[in-house]
GROMACS .gro file of C-alpha atoms in nm:
model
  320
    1UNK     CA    1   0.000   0.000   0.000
    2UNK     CA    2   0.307   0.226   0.059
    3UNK     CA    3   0.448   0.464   0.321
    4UNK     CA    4   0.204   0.573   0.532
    5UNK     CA    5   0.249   0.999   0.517
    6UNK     CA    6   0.280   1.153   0.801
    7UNK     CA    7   0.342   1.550   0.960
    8UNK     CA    8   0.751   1.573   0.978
    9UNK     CA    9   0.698   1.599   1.402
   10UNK     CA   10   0.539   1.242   1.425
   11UNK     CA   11   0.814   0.927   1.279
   12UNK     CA   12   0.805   0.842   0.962
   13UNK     CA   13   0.718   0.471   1.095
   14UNK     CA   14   1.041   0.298   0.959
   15UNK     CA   15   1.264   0.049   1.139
   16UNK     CA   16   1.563   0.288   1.233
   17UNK     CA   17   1.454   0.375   1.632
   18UNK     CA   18   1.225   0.102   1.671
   19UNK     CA   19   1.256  -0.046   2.005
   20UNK     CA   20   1.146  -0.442   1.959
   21UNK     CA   21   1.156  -0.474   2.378
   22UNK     CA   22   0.896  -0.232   2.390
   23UNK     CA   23   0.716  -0.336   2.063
   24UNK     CA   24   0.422  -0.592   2.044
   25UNK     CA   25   0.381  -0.753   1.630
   26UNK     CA   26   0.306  -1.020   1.423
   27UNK     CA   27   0.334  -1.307   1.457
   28UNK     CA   28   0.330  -1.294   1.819
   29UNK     CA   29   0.534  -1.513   2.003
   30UNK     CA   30   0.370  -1.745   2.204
   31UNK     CA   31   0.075  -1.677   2.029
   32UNK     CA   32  -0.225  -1.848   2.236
   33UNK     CA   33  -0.042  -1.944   2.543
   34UNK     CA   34   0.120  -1.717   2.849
   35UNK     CA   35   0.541  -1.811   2.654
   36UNK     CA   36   0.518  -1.415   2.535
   37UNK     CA   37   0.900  -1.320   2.655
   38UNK     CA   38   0.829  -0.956   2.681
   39UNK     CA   39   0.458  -0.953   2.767
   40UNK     CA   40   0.235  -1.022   3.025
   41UNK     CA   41  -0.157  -1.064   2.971
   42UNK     CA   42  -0.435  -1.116   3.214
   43UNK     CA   43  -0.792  -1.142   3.278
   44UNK     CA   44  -1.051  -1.245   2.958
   45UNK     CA   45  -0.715  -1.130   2.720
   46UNK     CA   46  -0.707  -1.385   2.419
   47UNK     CA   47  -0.370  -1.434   2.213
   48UNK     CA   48  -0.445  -1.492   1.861
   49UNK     CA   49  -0.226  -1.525   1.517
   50UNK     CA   50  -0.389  -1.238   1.407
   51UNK     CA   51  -0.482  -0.978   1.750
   52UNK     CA   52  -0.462  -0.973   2.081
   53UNK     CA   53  -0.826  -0.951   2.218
   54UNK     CA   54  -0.831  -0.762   2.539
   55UNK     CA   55  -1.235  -0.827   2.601
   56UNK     CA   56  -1.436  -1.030   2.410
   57UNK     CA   57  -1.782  -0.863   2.304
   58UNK     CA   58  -1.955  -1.006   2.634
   59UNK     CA   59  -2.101  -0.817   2.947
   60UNK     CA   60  -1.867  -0.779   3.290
   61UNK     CA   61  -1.486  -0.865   3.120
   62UNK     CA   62  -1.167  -0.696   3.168
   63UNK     CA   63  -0.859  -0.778   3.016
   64UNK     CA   64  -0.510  -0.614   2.980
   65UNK     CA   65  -0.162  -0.697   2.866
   66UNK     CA   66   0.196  -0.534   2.967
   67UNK     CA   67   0.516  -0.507   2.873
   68UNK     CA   68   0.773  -0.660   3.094
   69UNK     CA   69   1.057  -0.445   3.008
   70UNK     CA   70   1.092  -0.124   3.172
   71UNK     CA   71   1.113   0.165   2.930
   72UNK     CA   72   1.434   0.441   3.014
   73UNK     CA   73   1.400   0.622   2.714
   74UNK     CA   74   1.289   0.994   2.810
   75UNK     CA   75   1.127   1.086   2.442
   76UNK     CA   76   0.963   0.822   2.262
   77UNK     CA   77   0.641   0.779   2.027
   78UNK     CA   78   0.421   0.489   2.075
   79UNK     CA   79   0.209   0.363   1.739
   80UNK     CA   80  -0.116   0.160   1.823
   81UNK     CA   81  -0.329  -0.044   1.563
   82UNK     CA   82  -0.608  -0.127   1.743
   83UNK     CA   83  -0.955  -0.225   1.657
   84UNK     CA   84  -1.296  -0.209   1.855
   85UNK     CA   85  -1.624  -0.358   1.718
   86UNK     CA   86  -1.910  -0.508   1.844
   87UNK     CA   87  -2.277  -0.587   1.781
   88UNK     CA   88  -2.379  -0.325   1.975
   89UNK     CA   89  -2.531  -0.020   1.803
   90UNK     CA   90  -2.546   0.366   1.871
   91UNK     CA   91  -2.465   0.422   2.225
   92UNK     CA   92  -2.510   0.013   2.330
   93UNK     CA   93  -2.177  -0.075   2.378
   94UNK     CA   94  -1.859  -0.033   2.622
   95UNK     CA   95  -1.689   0.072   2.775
   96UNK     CA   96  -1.328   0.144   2.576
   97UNK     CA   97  -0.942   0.099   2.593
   98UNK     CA   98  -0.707   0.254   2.751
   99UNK     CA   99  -0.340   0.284   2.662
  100UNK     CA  100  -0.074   0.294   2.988
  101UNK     CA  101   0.276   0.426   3.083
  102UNK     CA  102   0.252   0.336   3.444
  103UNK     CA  103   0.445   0.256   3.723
  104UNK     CA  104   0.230  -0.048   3.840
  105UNK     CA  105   0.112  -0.321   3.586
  106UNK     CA  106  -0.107  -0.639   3.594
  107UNK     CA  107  -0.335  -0.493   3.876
  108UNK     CA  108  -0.668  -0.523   3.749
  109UNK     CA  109  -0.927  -0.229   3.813
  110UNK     CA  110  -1.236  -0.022   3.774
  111UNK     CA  111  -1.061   0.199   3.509
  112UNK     CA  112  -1.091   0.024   3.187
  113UNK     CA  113  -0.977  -0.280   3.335
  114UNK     CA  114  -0.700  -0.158   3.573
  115UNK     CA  115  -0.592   0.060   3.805
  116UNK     CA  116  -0.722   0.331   3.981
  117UNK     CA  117  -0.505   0.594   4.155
  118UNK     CA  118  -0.208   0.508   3.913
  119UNK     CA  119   0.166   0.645   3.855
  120UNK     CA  120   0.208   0.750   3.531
  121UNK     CA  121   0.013   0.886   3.183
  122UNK     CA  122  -0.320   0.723   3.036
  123UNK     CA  123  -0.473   0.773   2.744
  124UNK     CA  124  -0.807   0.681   2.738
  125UNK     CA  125  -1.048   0.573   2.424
  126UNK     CA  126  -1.397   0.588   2.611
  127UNK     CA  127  -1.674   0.446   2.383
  128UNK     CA  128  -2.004   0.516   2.641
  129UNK     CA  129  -2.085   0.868   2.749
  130UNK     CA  130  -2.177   0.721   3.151
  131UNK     CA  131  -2.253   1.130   3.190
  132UNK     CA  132  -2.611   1.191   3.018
  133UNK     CA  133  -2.564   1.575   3.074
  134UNK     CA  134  -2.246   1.596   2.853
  135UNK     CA  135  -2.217   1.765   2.501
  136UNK     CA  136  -1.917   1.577   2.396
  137UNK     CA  137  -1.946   1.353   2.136
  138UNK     CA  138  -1.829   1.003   2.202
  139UNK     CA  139  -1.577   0.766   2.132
  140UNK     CA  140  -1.398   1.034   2.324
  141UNK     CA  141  -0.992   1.000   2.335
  142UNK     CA  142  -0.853   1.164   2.697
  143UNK     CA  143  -0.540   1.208   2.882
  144UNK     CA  144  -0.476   1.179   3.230
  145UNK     CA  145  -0.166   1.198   3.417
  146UNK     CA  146  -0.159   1.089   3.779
  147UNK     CA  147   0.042   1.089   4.091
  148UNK     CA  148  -0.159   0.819   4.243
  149UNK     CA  149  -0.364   1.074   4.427
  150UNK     CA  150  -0.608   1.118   4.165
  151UNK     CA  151  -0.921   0.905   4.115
  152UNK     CA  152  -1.079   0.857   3.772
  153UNK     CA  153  -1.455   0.935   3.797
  154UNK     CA  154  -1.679   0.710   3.568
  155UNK     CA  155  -1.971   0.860   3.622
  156UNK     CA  156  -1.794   1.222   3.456
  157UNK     CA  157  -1.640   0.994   3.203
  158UNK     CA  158  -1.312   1.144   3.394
  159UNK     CA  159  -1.387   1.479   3.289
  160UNK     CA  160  -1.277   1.625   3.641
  161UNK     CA  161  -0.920   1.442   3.592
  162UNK     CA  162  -0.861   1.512   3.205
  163UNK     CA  163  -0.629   1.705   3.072
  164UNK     CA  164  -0.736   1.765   2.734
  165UNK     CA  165  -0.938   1.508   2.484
  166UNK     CA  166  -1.131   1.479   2.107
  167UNK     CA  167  -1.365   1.291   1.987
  168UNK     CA  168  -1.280   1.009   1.735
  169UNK     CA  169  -1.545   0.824   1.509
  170UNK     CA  170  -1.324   0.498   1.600
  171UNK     CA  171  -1.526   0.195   1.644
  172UNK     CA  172  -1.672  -0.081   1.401
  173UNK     CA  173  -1.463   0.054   1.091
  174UNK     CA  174  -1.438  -0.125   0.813
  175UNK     CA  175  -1.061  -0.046   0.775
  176UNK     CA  176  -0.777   0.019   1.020
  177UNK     CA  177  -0.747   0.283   1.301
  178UNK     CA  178  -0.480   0.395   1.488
  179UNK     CA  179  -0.321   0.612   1.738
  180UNK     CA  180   0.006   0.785   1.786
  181UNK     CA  181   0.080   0.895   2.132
  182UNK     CA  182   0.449   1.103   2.150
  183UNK     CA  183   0.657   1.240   2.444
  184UNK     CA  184   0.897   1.447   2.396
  185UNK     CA  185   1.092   1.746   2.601
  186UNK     CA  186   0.784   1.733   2.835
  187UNK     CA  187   0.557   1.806   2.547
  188UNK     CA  188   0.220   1.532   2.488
  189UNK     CA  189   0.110   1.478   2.163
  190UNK     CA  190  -0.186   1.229   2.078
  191UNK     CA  191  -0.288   1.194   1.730
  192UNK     CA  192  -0.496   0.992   1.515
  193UNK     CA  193  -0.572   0.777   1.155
  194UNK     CA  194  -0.916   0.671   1.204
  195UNK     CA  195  -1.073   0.815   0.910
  196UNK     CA  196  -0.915   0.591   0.661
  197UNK     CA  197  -0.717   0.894   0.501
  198UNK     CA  198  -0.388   0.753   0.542
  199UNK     CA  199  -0.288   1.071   0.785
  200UNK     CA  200  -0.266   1.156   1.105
  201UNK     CA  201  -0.487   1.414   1.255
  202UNK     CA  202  -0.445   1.596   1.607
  203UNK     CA  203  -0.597   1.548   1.947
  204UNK     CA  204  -0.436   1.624   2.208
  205UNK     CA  205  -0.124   1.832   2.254
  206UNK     CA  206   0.012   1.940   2.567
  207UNK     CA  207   0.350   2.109   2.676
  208UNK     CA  208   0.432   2.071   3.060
  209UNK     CA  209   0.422   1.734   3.147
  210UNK     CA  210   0.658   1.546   3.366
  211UNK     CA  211   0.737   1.173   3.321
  212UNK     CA  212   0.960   0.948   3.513
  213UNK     CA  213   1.191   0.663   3.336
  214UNK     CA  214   1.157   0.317   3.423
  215UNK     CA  215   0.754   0.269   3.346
  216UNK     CA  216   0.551   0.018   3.210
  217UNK     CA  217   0.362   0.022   2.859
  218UNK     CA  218   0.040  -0.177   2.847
  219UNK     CA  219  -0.308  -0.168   2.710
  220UNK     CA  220  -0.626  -0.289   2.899
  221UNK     CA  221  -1.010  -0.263   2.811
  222UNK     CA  222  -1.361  -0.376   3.024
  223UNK     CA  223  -1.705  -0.427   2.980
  224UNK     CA  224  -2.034  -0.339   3.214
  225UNK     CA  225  -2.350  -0.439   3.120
  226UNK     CA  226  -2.253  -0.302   2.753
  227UNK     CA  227  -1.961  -0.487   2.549
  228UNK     CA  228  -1.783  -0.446   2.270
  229UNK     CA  229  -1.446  -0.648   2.101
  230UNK     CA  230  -1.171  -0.429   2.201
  231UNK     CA  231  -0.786  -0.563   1.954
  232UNK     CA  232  -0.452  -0.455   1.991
  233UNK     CA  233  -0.319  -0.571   1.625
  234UNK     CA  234   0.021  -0.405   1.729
  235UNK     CA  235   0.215  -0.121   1.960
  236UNK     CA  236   0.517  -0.013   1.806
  237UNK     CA  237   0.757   0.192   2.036
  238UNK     CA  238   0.988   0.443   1.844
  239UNK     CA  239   1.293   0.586   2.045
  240UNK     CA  240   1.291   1.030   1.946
  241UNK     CA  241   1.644   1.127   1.903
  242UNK     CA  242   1.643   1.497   2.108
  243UNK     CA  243   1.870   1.686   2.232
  244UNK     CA  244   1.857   1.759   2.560
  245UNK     CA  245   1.979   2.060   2.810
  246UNK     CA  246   2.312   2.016   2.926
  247UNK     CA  247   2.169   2.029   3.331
  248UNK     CA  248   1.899   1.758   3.257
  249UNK     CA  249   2.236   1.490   3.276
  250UNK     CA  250   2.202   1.572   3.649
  251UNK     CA  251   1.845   1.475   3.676
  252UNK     CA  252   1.770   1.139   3.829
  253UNK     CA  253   1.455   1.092   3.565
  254UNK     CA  254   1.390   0.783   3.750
  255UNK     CA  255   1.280   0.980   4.096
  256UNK     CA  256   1.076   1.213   3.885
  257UNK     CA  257   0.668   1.267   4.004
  258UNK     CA  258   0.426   1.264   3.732
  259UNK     CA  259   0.256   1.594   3.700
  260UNK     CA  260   0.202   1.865   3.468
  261UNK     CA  261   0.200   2.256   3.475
  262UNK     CA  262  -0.114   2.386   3.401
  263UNK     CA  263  -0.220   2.736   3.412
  264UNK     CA  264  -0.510   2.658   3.546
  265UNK     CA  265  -0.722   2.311   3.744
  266UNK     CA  266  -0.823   2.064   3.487
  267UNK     CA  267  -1.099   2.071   3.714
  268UNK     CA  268  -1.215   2.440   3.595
  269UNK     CA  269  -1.260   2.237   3.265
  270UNK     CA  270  -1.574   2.200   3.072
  271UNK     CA  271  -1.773   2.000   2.759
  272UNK     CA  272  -1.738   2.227   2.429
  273UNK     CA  273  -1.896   2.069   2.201
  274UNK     CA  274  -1.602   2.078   1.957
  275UNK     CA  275  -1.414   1.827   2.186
  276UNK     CA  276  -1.223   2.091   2.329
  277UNK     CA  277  -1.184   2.248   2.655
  278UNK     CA  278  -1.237   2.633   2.727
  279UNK     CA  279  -1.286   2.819   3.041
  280UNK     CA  280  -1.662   2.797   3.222
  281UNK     CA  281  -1.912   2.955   3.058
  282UNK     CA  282  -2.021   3.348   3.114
  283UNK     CA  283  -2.350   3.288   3.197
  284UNK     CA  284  -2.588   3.414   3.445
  285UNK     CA  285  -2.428   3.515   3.797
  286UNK     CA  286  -2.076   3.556   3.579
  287UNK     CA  287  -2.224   3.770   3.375
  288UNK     CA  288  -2.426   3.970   3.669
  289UNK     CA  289  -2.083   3.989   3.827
  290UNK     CA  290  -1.832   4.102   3.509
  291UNK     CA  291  -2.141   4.336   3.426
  292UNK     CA  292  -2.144   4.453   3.788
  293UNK     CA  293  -1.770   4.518   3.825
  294UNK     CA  294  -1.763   4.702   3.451
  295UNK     CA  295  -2.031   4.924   3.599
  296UNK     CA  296  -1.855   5.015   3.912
  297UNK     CA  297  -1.476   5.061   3.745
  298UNK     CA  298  -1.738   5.314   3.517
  299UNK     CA  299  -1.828   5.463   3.834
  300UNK     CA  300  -1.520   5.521   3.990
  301UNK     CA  301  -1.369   5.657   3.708
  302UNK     CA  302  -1.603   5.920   3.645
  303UNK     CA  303  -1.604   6.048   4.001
  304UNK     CA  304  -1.216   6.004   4.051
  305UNK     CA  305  -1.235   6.220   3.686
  306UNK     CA  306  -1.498   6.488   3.852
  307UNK     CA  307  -1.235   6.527   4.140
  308UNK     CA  308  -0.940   6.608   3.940
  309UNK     CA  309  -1.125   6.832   3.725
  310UNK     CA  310  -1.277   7.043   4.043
  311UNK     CA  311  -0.959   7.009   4.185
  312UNK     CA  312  -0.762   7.174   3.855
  313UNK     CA  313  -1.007   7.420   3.840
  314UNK     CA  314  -0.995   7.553   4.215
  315UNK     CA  315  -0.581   7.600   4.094
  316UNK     CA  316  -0.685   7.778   3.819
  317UNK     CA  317  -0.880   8.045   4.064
  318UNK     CA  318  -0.615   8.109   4.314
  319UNK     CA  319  -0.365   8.147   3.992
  320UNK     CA  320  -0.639   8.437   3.890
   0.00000   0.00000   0.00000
């Protein structure tokens, strides 16, 4: 079919920096039984010659599967073909996929099949809106980073934890879909080829964030009382050559806290339509108050005005 094109920040795809210890493709070794060398899997995960299925399309599974090699690479791009399908139609299936650089692995949980309260970055691929007051449009793509003293909240569809997310037409297509997820120099970049155009198209990019060496990739996926088939066909980890500052040699990147700088809560966050974030909306008391505080500056001004003037003109007199 060709090279796949892609924008010059994202690799080209090729062989060159391809890390196979962090990389999961055909044929799989092992394929069928737990003999992987450099991956774990878990719960309802199936092994095939063809995917890995994390969850079969039946109610109350989980499934995941990790890499048993820690990663020390500090800028890296991860490539995911993955595939989720199900007999399910509009808004009658679930729940998604989530992608992991973690600290902890093979600890199954609420959130998508693992974890709460993780270490690490997560990028979620959320296929059931659990909020019925949102606008966004879902599948919905999110990223959350977390200390382990943040807790993902289903019933938001993590909207209080999220850093930034896009919605992604993603499920039962007919050809393949992927994901690119990139750090580099503390930057996040999460991009996608779902639309069968043979290019990638952004999602989420955000400068500011702080990962520690020495995690764990994985991918995991669950089911409630919806389902759906949620595939990994294959997660290809590219190592960035970057240049770095000459003081980040001293930095242990090991002992590092995941976190990022934000100008403001992701927590002041909420829906736009678009996908997008933007600050809470100027409605009612907001407005009362911004009107309120426009009036008074109006106010003030004019009389601080009146007193200068009354002020320059008693000067005036005495002058005469």
């Amino acid at each position: 079919a060709g090279p796949r094109p892609v924008p010059a920040e994202l690799t080209d795809g090729n062989s060159e920096h391809l890390k196979r210890e962090h990389s999961l493709m055909k044929p799989y070794q092992g394929a069928g039984s737990a003999a992987m060398p450099l991956w774990d899997f878990q719960g309802s995960t199936m092994v095939t010659s063809q995917y890995v299925r994390l969850t079969p399309d039946e109610r109350s599974r989980e499934g995941s599967i990790w890499n048993r090699v820690p990663c020390f690479l500090k800028d890296w791009e991860l490539h995911v073909h993955f595939k989720i399908h199900g007999a399910g139609k509009k808004n009658l299936h679930g729940d998604g996929l989530a992608l992991w650089y973690t600290q902890e692995r093979l600890t199954p949980g609420p959130v998508f099949g693992s974890k709460d309260n993780f270490h690490g970055l997560a990028i979620f691929l959320d296929t059931y809106p659990n909020d019925e007051a949102t606008e966004r449009v879902f599948p919905y793509i999110s990223a959350m980073v977390n200390n382990g003293s943040l807790t993902y909240e289903h019933s938001k569809d993590g909207r209080w934890t999220e850093l930034a997310g896009c919605s992604a037409d993603l499920r039962n297509q007919n050809h393949d879909t992927f994901l690119a997820v990139r750090y580099s120099r503390g930057r996040l970049t999460v991009m996608t080829d779902v639309e069968d155009k043979n290019e990638w198209k952004n999602c989420i990019d955000i400068a500011g964030v702080q990962l520690p060496t020495g995690y764990f990739f994985g991918a995991s996926a669950g089911t409630g009382d919806l389902s759906d088939n949620h595939d990994i066909i294959s997660m290809k980890l590219f190592q960035l050559m970057v240049e770095h500052p000459v003081e980040d040699e001293t930095v242990d990147w090991t002992k590092i806290e995941p976190r990022v700088s934000l100008l403001k809560s992701p927590k002041d966050n909420v829906d736009d339509p678009t996908g997008n974030f933007r600050s809470g909306p100027l409605t009612g008391w907001k407005v009362f108050l911004l009107l309120l505080c426009a009036l008074l500056g109006i106010i003030v001004c004019a009389v601080v005005g009146a007193v200068v003037f009354q002020k320059r003109q008693e000067r005036n007199k005495r002058f005469y």
